[in-house]
Coordinates of C-alpha atoms and ligand atoms in Angstrom, one line a residue:
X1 CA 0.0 0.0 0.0
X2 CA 3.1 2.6 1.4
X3 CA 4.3 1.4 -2.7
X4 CA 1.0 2.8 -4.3
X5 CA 1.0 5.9 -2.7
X6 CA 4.5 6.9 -3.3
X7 CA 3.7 5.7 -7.2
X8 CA 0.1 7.4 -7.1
X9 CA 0.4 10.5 -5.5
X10 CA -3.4 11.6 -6.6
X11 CA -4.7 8.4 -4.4
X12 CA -5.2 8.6 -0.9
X13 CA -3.9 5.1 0.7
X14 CA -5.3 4.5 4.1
X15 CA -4.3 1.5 5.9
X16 CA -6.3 0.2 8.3
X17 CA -6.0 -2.7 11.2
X18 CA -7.9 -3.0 14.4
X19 CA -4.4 -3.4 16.2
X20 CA -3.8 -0.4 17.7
X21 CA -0.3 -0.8 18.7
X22 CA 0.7 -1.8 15.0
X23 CA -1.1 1.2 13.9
X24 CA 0.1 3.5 16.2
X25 CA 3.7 2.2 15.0
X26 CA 3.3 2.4 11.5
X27 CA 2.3 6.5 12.3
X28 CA 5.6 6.7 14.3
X29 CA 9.8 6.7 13.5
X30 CA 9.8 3.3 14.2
X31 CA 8.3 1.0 12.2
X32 CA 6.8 -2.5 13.3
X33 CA 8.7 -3.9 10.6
X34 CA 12.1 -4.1 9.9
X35 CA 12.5 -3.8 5.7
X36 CA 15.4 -2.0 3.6
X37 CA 13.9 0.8 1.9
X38 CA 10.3 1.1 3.6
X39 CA 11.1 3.8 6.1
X40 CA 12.2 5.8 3.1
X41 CA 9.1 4.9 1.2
X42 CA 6.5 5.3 4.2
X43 CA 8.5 8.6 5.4
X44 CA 7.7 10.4 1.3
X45 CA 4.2 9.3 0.9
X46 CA 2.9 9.4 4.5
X47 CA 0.7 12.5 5.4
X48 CA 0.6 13.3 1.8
X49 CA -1.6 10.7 0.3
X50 CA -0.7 7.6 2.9
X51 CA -2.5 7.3 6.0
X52 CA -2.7 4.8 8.9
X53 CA -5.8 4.9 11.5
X54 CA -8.1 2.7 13.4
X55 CA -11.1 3.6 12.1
X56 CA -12.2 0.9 9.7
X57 CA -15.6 1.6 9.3
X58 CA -15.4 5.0 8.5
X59 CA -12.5 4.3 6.0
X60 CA -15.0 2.0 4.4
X61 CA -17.6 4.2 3.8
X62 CA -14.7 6.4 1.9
X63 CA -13.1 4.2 -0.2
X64 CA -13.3 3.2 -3.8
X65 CA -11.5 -0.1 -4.3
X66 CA -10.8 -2.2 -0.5
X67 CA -7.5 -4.2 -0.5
X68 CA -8.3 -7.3 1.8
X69 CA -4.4 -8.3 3.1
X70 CA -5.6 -9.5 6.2
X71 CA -4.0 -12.9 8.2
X72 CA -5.0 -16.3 6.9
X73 CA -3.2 -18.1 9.1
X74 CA -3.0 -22.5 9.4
X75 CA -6.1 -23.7 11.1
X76 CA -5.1 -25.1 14.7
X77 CA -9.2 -26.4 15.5
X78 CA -11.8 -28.4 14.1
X79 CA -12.0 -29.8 10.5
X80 CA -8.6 -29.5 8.6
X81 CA -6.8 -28.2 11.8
X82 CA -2.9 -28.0 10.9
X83 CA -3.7 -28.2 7.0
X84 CA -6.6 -25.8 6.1
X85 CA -6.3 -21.9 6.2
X86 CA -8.1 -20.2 8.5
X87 CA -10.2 -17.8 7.0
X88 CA -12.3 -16.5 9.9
X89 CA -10.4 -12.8 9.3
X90 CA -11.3 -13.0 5.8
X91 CA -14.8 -13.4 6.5
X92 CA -15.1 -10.6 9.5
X93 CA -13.7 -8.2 7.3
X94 CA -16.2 -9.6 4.4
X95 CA -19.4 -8.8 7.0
X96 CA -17.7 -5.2 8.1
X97 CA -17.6 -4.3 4.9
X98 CA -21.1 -5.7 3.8
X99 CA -22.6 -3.5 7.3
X100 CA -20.7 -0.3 6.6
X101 CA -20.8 0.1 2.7
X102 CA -22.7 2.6 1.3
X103 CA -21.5 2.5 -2.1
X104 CA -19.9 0.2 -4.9
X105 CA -16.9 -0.8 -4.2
X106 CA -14.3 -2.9 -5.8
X107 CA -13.1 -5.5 -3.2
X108 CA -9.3 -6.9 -3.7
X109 CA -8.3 -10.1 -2.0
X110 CA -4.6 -9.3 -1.5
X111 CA -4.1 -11.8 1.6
X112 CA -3.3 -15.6 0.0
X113 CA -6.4 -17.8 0.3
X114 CA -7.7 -21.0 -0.7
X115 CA -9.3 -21.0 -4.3
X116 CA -13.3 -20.5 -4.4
X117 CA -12.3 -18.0 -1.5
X118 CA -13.9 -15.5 -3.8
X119 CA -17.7 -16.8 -3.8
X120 CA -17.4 -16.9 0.0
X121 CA -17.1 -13.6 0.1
X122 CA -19.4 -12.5 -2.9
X123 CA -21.9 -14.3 -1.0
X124 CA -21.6 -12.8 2.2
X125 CA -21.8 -9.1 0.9
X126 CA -24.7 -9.9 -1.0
X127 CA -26.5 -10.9 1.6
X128 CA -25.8 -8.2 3.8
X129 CA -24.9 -5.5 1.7
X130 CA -28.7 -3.6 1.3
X131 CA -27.8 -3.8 -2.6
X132 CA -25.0 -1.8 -2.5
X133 CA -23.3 -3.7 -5.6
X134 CA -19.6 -4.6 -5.6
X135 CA -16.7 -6.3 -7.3
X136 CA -14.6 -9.1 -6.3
X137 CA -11.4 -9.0 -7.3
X138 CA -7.8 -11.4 -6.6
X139 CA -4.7 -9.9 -6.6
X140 CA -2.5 -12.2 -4.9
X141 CA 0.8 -10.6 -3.9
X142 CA 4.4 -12.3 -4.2
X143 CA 6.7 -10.1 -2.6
X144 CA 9.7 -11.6 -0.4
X145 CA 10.8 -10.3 3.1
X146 CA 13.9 -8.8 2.8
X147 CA 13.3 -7.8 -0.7
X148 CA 10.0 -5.9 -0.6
X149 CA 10.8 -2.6 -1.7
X150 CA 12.5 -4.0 -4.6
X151 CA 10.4 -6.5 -5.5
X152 CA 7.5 -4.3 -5.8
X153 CA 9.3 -1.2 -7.6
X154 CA 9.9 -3.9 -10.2
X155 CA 7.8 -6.7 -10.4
X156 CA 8.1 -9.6 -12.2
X157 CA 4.4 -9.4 -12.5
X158 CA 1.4 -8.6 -11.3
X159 CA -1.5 -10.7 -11.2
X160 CA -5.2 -9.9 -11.3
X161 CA -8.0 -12.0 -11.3
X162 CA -11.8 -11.0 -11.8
X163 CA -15.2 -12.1 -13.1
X164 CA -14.9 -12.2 -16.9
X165 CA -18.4 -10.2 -16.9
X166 CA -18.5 -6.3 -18.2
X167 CA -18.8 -5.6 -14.6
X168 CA -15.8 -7.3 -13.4
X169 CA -13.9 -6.3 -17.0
X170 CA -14.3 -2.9 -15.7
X171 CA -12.9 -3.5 -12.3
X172 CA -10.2 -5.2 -13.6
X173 CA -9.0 -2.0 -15.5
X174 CA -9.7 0.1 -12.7
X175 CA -7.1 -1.8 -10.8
X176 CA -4.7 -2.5 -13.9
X177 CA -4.7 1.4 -14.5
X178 CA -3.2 1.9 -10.9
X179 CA -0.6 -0.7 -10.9
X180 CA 0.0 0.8 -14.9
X181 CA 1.4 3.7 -13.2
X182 CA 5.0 2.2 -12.5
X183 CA 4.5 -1.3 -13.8
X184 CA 5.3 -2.5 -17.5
X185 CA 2.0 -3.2 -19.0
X186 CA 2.8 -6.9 -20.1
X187 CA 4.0 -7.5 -16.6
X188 CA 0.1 -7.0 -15.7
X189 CA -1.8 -10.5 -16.2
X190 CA -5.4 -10.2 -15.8
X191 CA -7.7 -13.6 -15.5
X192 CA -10.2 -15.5 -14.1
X193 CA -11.2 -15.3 -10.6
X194 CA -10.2 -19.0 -9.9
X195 CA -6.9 -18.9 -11.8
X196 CA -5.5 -16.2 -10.2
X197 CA -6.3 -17.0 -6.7
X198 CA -4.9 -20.7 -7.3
X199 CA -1.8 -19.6 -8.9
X200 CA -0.3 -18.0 -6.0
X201 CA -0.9 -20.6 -4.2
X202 CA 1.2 -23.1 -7.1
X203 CA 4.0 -20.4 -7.5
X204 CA 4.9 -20.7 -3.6
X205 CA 4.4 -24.7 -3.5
X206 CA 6.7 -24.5 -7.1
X207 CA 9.5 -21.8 -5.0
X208 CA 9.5 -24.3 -1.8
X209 CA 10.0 -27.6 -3.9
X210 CA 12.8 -25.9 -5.8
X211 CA 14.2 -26.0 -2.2
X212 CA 12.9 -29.2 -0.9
X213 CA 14.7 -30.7 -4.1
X214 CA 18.3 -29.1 -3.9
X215 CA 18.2 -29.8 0.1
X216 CA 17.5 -33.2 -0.5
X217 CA 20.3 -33.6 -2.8
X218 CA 22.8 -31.7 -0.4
X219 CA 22.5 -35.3 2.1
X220 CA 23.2 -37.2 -1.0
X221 CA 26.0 -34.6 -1.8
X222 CA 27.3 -35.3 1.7
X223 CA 27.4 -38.7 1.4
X224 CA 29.0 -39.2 -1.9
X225 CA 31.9 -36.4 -1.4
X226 CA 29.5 -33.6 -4.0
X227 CA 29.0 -30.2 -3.2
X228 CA 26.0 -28.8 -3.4
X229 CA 26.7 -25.4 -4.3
X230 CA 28.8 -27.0 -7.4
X231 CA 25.9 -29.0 -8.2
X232 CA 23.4 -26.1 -8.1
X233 CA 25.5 -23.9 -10.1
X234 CA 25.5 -26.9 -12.8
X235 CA 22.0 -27.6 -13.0
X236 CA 21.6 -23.9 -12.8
X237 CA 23.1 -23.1 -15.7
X238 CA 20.7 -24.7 -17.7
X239 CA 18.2 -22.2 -18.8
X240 CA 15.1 -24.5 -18.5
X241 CA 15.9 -25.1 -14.9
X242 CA 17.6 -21.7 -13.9
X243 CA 19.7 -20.3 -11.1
X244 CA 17.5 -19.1 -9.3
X245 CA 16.4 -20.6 -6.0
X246 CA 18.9 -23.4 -5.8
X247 CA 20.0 -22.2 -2.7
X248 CA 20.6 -25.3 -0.1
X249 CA 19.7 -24.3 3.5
X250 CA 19.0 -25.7 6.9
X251 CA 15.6 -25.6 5.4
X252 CA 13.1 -22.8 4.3
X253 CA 10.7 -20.7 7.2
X254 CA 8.8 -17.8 6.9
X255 CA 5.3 -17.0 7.5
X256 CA 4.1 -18.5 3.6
X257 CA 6.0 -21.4 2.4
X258 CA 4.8 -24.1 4.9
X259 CA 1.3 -22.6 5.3
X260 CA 0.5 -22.0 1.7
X261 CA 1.9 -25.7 0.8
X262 CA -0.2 -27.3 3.3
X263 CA -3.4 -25.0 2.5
X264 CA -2.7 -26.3 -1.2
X265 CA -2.6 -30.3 0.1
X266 CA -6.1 -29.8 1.9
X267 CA -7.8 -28.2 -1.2
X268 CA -6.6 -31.3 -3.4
X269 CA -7.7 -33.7 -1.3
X270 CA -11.0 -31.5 -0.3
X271 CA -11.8 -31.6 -4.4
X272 CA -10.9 -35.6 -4.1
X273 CA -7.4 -36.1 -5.2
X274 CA -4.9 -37.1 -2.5
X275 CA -2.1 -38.3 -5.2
X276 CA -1.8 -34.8 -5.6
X277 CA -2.0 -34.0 -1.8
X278 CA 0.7 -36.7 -1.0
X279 CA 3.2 -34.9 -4.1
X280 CA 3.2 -31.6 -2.7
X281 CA 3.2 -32.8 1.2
X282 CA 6.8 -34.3 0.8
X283 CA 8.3 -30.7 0.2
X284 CA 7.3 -29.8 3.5
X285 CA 7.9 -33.5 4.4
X286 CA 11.7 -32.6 3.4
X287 CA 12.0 -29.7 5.1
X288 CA 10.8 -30.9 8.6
X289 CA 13.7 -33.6 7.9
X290 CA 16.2 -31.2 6.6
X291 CA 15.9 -28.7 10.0
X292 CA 15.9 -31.7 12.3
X293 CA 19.3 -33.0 10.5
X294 CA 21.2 -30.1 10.8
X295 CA 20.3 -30.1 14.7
X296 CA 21.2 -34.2 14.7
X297 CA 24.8 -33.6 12.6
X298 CA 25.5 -31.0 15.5
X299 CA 25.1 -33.3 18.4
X300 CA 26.4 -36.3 16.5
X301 CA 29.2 -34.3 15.5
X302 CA 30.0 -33.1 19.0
X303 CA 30.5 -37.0 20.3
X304 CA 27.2 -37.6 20.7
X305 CA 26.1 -35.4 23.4
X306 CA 25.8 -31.4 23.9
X307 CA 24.8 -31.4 27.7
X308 CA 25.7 -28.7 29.0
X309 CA 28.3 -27.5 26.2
X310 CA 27.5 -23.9 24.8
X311 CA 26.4 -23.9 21.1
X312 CA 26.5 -20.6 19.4
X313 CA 23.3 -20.4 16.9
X314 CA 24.1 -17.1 14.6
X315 CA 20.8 -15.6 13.1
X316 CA 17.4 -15.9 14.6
X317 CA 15.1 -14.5 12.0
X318 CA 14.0 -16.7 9.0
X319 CA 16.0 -15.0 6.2
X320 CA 18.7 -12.0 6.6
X321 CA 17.1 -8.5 6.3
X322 CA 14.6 -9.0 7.6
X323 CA 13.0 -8.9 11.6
X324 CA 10.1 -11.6 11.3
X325 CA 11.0 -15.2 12.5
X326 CA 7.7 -17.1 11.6
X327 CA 8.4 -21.2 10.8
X328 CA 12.4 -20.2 11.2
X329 CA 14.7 -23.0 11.2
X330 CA 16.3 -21.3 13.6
X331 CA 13.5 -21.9 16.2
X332 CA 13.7 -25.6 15.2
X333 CA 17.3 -26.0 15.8
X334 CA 17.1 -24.7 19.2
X335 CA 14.5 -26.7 19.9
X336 CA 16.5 -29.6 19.2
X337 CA 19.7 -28.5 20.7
X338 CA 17.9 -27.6 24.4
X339 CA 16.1 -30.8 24.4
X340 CA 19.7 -32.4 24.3
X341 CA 20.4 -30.3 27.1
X342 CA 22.6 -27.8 25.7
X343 CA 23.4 -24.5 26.5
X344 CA 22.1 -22.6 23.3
X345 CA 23.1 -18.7 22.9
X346 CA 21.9 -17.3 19.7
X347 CA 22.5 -14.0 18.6
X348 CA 20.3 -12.0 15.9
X349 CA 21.2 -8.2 14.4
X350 CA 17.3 -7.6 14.3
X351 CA 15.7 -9.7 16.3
X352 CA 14.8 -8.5 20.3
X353 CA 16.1 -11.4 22.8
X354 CA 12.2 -11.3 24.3
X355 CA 11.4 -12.8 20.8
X356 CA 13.9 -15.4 20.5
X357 CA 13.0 -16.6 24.1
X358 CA 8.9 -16.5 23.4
X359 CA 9.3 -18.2 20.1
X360 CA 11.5 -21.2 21.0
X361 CA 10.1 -22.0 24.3
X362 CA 6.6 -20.5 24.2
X363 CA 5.3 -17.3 25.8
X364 CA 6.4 -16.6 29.3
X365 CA 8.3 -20.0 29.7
X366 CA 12.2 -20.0 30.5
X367 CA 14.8 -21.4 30.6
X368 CA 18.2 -21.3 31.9
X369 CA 20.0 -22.8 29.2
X370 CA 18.4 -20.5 26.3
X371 CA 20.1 -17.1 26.3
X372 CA 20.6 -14.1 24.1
X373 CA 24.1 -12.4 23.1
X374 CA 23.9 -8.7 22.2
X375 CA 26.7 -9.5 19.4
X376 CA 28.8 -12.7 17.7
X377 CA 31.3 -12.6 19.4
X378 CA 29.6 -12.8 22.5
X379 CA 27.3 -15.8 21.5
X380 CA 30.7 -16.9 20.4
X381 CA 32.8 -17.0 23.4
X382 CA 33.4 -20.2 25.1
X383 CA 31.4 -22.3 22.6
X384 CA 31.8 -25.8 21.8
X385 CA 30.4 -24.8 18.3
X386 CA 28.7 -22.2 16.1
X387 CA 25.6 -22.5 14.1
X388 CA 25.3 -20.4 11.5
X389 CA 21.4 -20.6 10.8
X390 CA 20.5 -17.3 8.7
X391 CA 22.8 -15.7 6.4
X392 CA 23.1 -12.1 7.7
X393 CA 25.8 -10.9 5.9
X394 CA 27.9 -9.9 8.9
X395 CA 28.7 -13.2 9.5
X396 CA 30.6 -13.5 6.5
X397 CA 33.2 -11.6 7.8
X398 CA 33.1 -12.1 11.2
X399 CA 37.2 -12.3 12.9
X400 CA 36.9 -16.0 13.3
X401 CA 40.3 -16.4 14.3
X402 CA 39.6 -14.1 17.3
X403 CA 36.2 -16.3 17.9
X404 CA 38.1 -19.5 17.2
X405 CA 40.9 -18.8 20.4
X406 CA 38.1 -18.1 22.5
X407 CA 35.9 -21.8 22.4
X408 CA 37.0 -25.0 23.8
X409 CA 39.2 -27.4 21.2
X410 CA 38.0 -29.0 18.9
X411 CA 36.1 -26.2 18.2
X412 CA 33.3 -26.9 15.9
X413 CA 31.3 -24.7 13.2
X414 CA 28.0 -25.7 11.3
X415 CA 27.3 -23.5 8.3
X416 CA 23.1 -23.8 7.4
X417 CA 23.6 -21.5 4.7
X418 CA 27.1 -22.1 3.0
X419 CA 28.2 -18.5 3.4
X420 CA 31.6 -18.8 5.0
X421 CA 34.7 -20.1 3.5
X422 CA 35.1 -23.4 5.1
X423 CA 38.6 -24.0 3.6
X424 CA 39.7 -20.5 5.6
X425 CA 37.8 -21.7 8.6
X426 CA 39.7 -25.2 8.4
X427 CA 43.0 -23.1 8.3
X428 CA 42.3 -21.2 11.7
X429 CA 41.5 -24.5 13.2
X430 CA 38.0 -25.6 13.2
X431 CA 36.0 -28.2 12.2
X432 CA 34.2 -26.7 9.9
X433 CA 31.3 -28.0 7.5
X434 CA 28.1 -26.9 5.5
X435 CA 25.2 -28.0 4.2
X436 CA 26.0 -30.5 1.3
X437 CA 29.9 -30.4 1.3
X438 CA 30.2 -33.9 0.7
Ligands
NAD1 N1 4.2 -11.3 4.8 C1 4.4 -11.5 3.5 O1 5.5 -11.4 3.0 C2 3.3 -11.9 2.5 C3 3.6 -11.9 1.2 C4 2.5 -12.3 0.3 C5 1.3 -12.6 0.8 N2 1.1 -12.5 2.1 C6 -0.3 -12.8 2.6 O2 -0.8 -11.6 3.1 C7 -1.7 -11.9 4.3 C8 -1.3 -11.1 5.4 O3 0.0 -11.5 5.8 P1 0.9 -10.7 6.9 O4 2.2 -11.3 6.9 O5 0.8 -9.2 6.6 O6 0.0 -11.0 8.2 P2 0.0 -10.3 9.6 O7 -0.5 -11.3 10.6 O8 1.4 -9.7 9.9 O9 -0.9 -9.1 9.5 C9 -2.3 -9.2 9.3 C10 -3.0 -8.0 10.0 O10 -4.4 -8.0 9.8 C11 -5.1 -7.5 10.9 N3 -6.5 -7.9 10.9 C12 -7.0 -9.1 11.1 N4 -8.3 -9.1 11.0 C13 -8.7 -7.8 10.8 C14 -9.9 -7.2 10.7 N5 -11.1 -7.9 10.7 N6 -10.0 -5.8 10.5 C15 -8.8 -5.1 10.5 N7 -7.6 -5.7 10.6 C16 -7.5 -7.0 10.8 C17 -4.3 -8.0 12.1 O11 -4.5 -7.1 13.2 C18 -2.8 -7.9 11.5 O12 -2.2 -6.7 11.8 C19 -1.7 -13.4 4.4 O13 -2.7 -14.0 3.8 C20 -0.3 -13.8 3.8 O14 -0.3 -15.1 3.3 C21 2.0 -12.2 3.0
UPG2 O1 17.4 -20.8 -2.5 C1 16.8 -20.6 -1.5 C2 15.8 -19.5 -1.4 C3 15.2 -19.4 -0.2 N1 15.4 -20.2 0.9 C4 14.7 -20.0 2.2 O2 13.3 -20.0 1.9 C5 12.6 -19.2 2.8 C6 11.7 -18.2 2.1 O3 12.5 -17.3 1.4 P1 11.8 -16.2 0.4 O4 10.9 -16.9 -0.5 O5 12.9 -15.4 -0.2 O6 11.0 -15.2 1.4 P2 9.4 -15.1 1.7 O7 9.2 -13.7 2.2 O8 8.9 -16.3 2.5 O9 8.7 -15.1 0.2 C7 8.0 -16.2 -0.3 O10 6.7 -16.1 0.3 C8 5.9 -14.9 0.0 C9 4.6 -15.0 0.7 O11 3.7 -15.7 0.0 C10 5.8 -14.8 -1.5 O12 5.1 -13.6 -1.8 C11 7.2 -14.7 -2.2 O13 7.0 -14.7 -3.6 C12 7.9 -16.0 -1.8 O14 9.3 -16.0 -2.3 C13 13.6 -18.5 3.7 O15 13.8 -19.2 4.9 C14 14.9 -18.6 2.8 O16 16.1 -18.6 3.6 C15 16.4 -21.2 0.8 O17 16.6 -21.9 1.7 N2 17.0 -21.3 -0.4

């Protein structure tokens, strides 16, 4: 939205949320969300055409087109609990708008959401909308943490789905003329309802199984004396399969990948086709397997136990450059580590210690052996071993010799992301391995 209004200056943006405290934030210097080049975007467009208040009815009542980017979080309850999406957010919002409309509107799913998501909601403002007549529109959104800003200065594409009636032709042009503004015109797709909603859905199972596939070569890589990175960079090269992507990890978090997989698994075998269901579960399938094996070649590593030793975990958010630490591997790992009893110091640029604690053991819970270093070094010092499980870019050139004379021998380092030089690493001392460096 902050991206529309600094392309758009003649449209007022007003983002609303019933969270106060987020709101509240987003009108402040600090913004809830850590993002390279938002503060700069928010700080040109905000009291000039970009607003953020409370008041959702009353920005109802206002608006022309209503952008829906509101949670649709896993179900944890009832029928398809773990699996389904939980679109109980979508619908309130549906019914708020239906009670407080007062003229047409044009209604934009922007959150990701099951396919058909779109006649629930036609329905529900129909029936509660006192003929006030509006537009349904999808518009899923594929942006990446970290990358935002850039992604949507420059979008691959765009996508926008709507009823292939006059009605919904002209609401689809209303919304292609804003994106038109900054955005290539054949970069804008327009289709039908159902194809657009589903394909956002596809392109995130496609990205995650891209990693699912390359992490499930890097164990084979490790056993047969391979490298993953050469391997990648191999396959890469060819352009049907591309470079992109290819990146072998401790395995993929964030708040979509895992959610939007699974979502896409209930909906095949909702519509009856569980061989399809069973294909796309084994990327998440992997990935569960690929974070509990870095945590296993750890302890194995380290003689078979890690009571009591201190282990260094570097990075704490799910990805670098960014703040948000939904599904992280990192909260796995630790997981893992402090049910073997170790003594687990992690150490994130941009992510508070009160975080790290509440996501890895649960709200309020402690315990002793889960701390948080204000730097690397200090996570560092005195460790049996490092674990490098985000790729901040700091850590790249971190004084590992310094770091090194300061653990216990043999000192050991784990590289989840393959950014360090191991054969540099191995010089100073350590035993040092990645992910897939057979
Ligand atoms: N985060 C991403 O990078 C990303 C990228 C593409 C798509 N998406 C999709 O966008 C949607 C939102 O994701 P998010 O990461 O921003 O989630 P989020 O949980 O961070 O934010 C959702 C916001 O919606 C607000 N909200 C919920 N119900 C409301 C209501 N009835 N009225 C007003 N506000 C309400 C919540 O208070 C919250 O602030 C999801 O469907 C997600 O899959 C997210
Ligand atoms: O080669 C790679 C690429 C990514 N990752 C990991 O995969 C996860 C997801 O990364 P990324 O896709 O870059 O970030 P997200 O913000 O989760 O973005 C994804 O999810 C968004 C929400 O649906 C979509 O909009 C984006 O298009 C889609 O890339 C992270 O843990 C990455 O570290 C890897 O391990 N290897």
């Amino acid at each position: 939205m902050a991206m529309i209004a600094l392309k758009c200056p003649d449209i007022t943006v007003t983002v609303v949320d019933m969270n106060v405290a987020r709101i509240a934030a987003w009108n402040s210097g600090q913004l809830p969300i850590f993002e390279p080049g938002l503060d700069e975007v928010v700080q040109q467009a905000r009291g000039r055409n970009l607003f953020f208040s409370t008041d959702v009815a009353g920005q109802i009542k206002k608006s022309d087109i209503i952008f829906v980017a509101v949670n649709t979080p896993t179900k944890t309850y009832g029928v398809g609990a773990g699996r389904a999406a939980d679109l109980r957010y979508i619908e309130s919002v549906a019914r708020t708008i239906a009670e407080h409309a007062d003229s047409a509107k044009i209604i934009v799913e922007k959150s990701t959401i099951p396919v058909k998501t779109a006649d629930a909601i036609k329905t529900i403002l129909a029936s509660n909308s006192r003929g006030v007549k509006f537009q349904v529109l999808s518009n899923p959104e594929f942006l990446a943490e970290g990358t935002a800003v850039k992604d949507l200065t420059n979008p691959d594409r765009v996508l926008i789905g709507g009823e292939r009636t006059p009605e919904g032709e002209q609401a689809m042009a209303t919304l292609v003329g804003v994106y038109a503004r900054w955005v290539q015109r054949d970069r804008i797709i327009t289709t039908n309802l159902w194809s657009s909603e589903l394909s956002k859905l596809v392109a995130n199972a496609f990205l995650a199984q891209r990693i699912s596939s390359i992490n499930s070569i890097s164990a084979l890589c490790e056993a047969t004396g391979a490298d993953v990175d050469e391997v990648a960079n191999a396959i890469g090269k060819d352009s049907r399969i591309g470079a992109k992507f290819l990146k072998s990890s401790v395995g993929f978090g964030g708040s979509c990948f895992q959610k939007d997989i699974l979502n896409l698994t209930y909906l095949c075998e909702s519509f009856g086709l569980p061989e399809v269901a069973a294909y796309w579960t084994s990327v998440v399938g992997i990935n569960d397997w690929q974070k509990r094996r870095f945590a296993g070649q750890i302890v194995k590593a380290l003689f078979n136990t890690v009571a009591e030793k201190k282990i260094a975990v570097l990075g704490f958010a799910f990805k670098k450059d960014t703040n948000d630490t939904r599904e992280s591997a990192a909260i796995n790992v630790c997981r893992d580590l402090l049910s073997e009893h170790a003594k687990v110091c992690v150490y994130d640029p941009k992510v508070p210690a009160d975080e790290i604690i509440a996501d890895t053991l649960g709200k309020g819970a402690q315990n002793p052996r889960l701390t948080v270093a204000k730097d690397a070094y200090e996570a560092c010092a005195g460790a049996h071993a490092i674990a490098i499980v985000t790729e901040w870019d700091e850590f790249k050139t971190l004084d590992y010799a310094k770091i090194f004379a300061g653990m216990p021998k043999p000192a050991f380092l784990f590289d989840g992301r393959n950014i360090v030089d191991l054969a540099a690493l191995r010089q100073i001392g350590f035993q040092a391995t990645g992910i897939g460096k057979g």
